[in-house]
Amino acid sequence: MSTETDAFARPRTGVRRYARSLWLLTTRDLKVRYSTSFLGYVWSVLDPLVMAGIYFFVFTLVFQRSVGNEPYIVFLLSGLLPWMWFTGAISDSTVAFAREAKLIRSTTIPRTIWVARLVLSKGIEFAFSLPVLAGFAIGAALLGLPIALHPEAALFPLAIVMQATLIFGIGLTVAPLVVFFRDLERATKLVLRFMFYASPIIYGLPDLAPLGLEGWAALNPLSGIFGIYRAAFFPEQLDWFAVGVSGGVTLVVLVIGILVFRRTIRPVLKEI
């Protein structure tokens, strides 16, 4: 612990100091997570693979599916993988301060880094899982299924930046408030369960058009973001209106998160 504290306390300025501290915390989290696990990296993809397998079985073998695109397993994974990044980082944000209370109190680095490290570590796990998506896409193509990589794949970094910003904004709001309102941790988990079905994961935004819900669904910032991800293989899933709404909502969430964090961080440090 003292070595880590000394490393964080070294005099550095501005962005360089923040970036170094962020990287140290992130790599520490990943090393601890993988070094104590026999399967290691496999856990980054096992959960979404199991979930994808369940929904694939239900919607293709049990029920007559009328949503999504073919091949459905690629369609599912292109929504599930970024969802696992989102839900994992938000869930961990609810214990961001409680888990590292002693280290947080003993360092002088900006406290936003304790949320940023969760966004980055879960984002790296998301990046590690992308070869699985590519593997299924290649496998589907070899089987003669209708799939190809489209120019919209160039927008993938945009989706990553938007999602990282959205998660960071939510984390800045949730992390300090949970310290004062413990029930918020469970409430967050309930909201995440609702958001799973309210987000275009097992279905696409165009599937809601016949019900007249496409516009309402676009208010969910994940709708536009997931549409960008899926556009790499399914261009018809890209809805620029939803992307624009997602961008606007993401900026609002970020501003709210910054304001909440600034107002609460001093009381939080006294409480933990």
Short mmCIF file of C-alpha atoms in Angstrom, two decimals, residues 205 214-219 224 238-248:
data_model
loop_
_atom_site.label_atom_id
_atom_site.label_comp_id
_atom_site.label_asym_id
_atom_site.label_seq_id
_atom_site.Cartn_x
_atom_site.Cartn_y
_atom_site.Cartn_z
CA LEU A 205 -34.30 0.50 -32.74
CA GLU A 214 -38.79 4.51 -31.99
CA GLY A 215 -38.74 8.20 -31.06
CA TRP A 216 -39.26 7.54 -27.37
CA ALA A 217 -36.59 4.83 -27.36
CA ALA A 218 -34.14 7.30 -28.89
CA LEU A 219 -34.25 9.26 -25.62
CA GLY A 224 -27.80 5.84 -30.54
CA LEU A 238 -27.66 3.48 -37.61
CA ASP A 239 -30.14 6.24 -36.72
CA TRP A 240 -28.55 9.67 -36.79
CA PHE A 241 -31.45 11.21 -34.88
CA ALA A 242 -30.85 8.73 -32.07
CA VAL A 243 -27.10 9.42 -32.25
CA GLY A 244 -27.72 13.16 -31.94
CA VAL A 245 -30.03 12.64 -28.96
CA SER A 246 -27.46 10.33 -27.36
CA GLY A 247 -24.77 12.97 -27.78
CA GLY A 248 -26.95 15.66 -26.22
#
